[in-house]
């Protein structure tokens, strides 16, 4: 299941994001979306978890929590969000 994580601190490292989710199960991939020109974080990222039940638990546990000073939003990703990152 592909999960989108919104409102990330722009200084958050990919390893830390992955570490948040691995507590709840296997993580296939994790990436923070960056600006192609500057390389800076755009403040959101994606996490891929193969087990839907583990992903659901992670979403419920992490949505609305404080991470590096920001209250993150966590939900199932849909195609619209992926299209935005490809612009």
Short mmCIF file of C-alpha atoms in Angstrom, two decimals:
data_model
loop_
_atom_site.label_atom_id
_atom_site.label_comp_id
_atom_site.label_asym_id
_atom_site.label_seq_id
_atom_site.Cartn_x
_atom_site.Cartn_y
_atom_site.Cartn_z
CA UNK A 1 0.00 0.00 0.00
CA UNK A 2 1.34 3.42 -0.94
CA UNK A 3 1.08 6.03 1.80
CA UNK A 4 1.53 9.79 1.46
CA UNK A 5 2.95 11.78 4.36
CA UNK A 6 2.20 15.50 4.29
CA UNK A 7 3.49 18.53 6.21
CA UNK A 8 6.97 17.12 6.78
CA UNK A 9 9.64 19.35 8.23
CA UNK A 10 11.75 20.37 5.23
CA UNK A 11 14.92 19.29 7.04
CA UNK A 12 13.65 15.78 7.83
CA UNK A 13 15.88 13.04 6.44
CA UNK A 14 14.51 10.07 4.53
CA UNK A 15 16.03 7.64 7.07
CA UNK A 16 14.05 9.23 9.90
CA UNK A 17 10.80 9.01 7.92
CA UNK A 18 11.41 5.34 7.21
CA UNK A 19 12.24 4.70 10.87
CA UNK A 20 8.80 6.04 11.87
CA UNK A 21 7.03 3.47 9.69
CA UNK A 22 9.26 0.43 10.19
CA UNK A 23 7.96 0.26 13.78
CA UNK A 24 4.64 -0.88 12.31
CA UNK A 25 5.87 -3.35 9.70
CA UNK A 26 7.94 -3.92 6.59
CA UNK A 27 8.72 -0.88 4.45
CA UNK A 28 9.47 -1.58 0.77
CA UNK A 29 10.43 1.99 -0.09
CA UNK A 30 10.44 5.48 1.32
CA UNK A 31 11.17 8.77 -0.38
CA UNK A 32 10.84 12.46 0.34
CA UNK A 33 9.88 14.51 -2.71
CA UNK A 34 12.42 17.20 -3.57
CA UNK A 35 12.49 20.20 -5.86
CA UNK A 36 14.41 19.20 -9.00
CA UNK A 37 16.13 22.57 -9.30
CA UNK A 38 17.21 23.08 -5.68
CA UNK A 39 17.20 19.56 -4.24
CA UNK A 40 15.26 20.86 -1.22
CA UNK A 41 12.38 18.93 0.29
CA UNK A 42 8.87 19.89 -0.80
CA UNK A 43 7.53 18.87 2.62
CA UNK A 44 5.91 15.57 1.68
CA UNK A 45 6.88 12.04 0.85
CA UNK A 46 5.72 8.51 0.11
CA UNK A 47 6.10 5.24 1.99
CA UNK A 48 5.36 1.86 0.42
CA UNK A 49 4.30 -0.92 2.81
CA UNK A 50 3.43 -4.35 1.32
CA UNK A 51 1.08 -5.46 4.11
CA UNK A 52 -2.18 -3.47 4.05
CA UNK A 53 -3.05 -4.22 7.68
CA UNK A 54 0.37 -2.99 8.87
CA UNK A 55 -0.01 0.11 6.69
CA UNK A 56 -3.45 0.82 8.15
CA UNK A 57 -2.06 0.59 11.69
CA UNK A 58 0.82 2.92 10.76
CA UNK A 59 -1.55 5.47 9.22
CA UNK A 60 -3.81 5.46 12.27
CA UNK A 61 -0.89 5.69 14.71
CA UNK A 62 1.10 8.40 12.91
CA UNK A 63 -1.61 10.71 11.49
CA UNK A 64 -1.62 13.94 13.48
CA UNK A 65 1.59 13.24 15.40
CA UNK A 66 4.42 15.74 15.86
CA UNK A 67 7.56 14.90 13.89
CA UNK A 68 10.50 17.32 14.01
CA UNK A 69 8.17 20.13 15.08
CA UNK A 70 5.47 19.57 12.45
CA UNK A 71 2.07 17.91 12.84
CA UNK A 72 2.12 15.38 9.99
CA UNK A 73 -0.82 14.12 7.96
CA UNK A 74 -0.71 10.49 6.86
CA UNK A 75 -3.12 8.82 4.43
CA UNK A 76 -3.42 6.33 1.59
CA UNK A 77 -1.98 7.83 -1.58
CA UNK A 78 -4.06 8.19 -4.71
CA UNK A 79 -3.04 8.82 -8.32
CA UNK A 80 -3.68 12.58 -8.13
CA UNK A 81 -0.85 13.05 -5.63
CA UNK A 82 1.55 11.02 -7.75
CA UNK A 83 0.73 13.13 -10.82
CA UNK A 84 1.58 16.30 -8.88
CA UNK A 85 5.08 15.00 -8.10
CA UNK A 86 5.75 14.28 -11.78
CA UNK A 87 5.20 17.88 -12.90
#
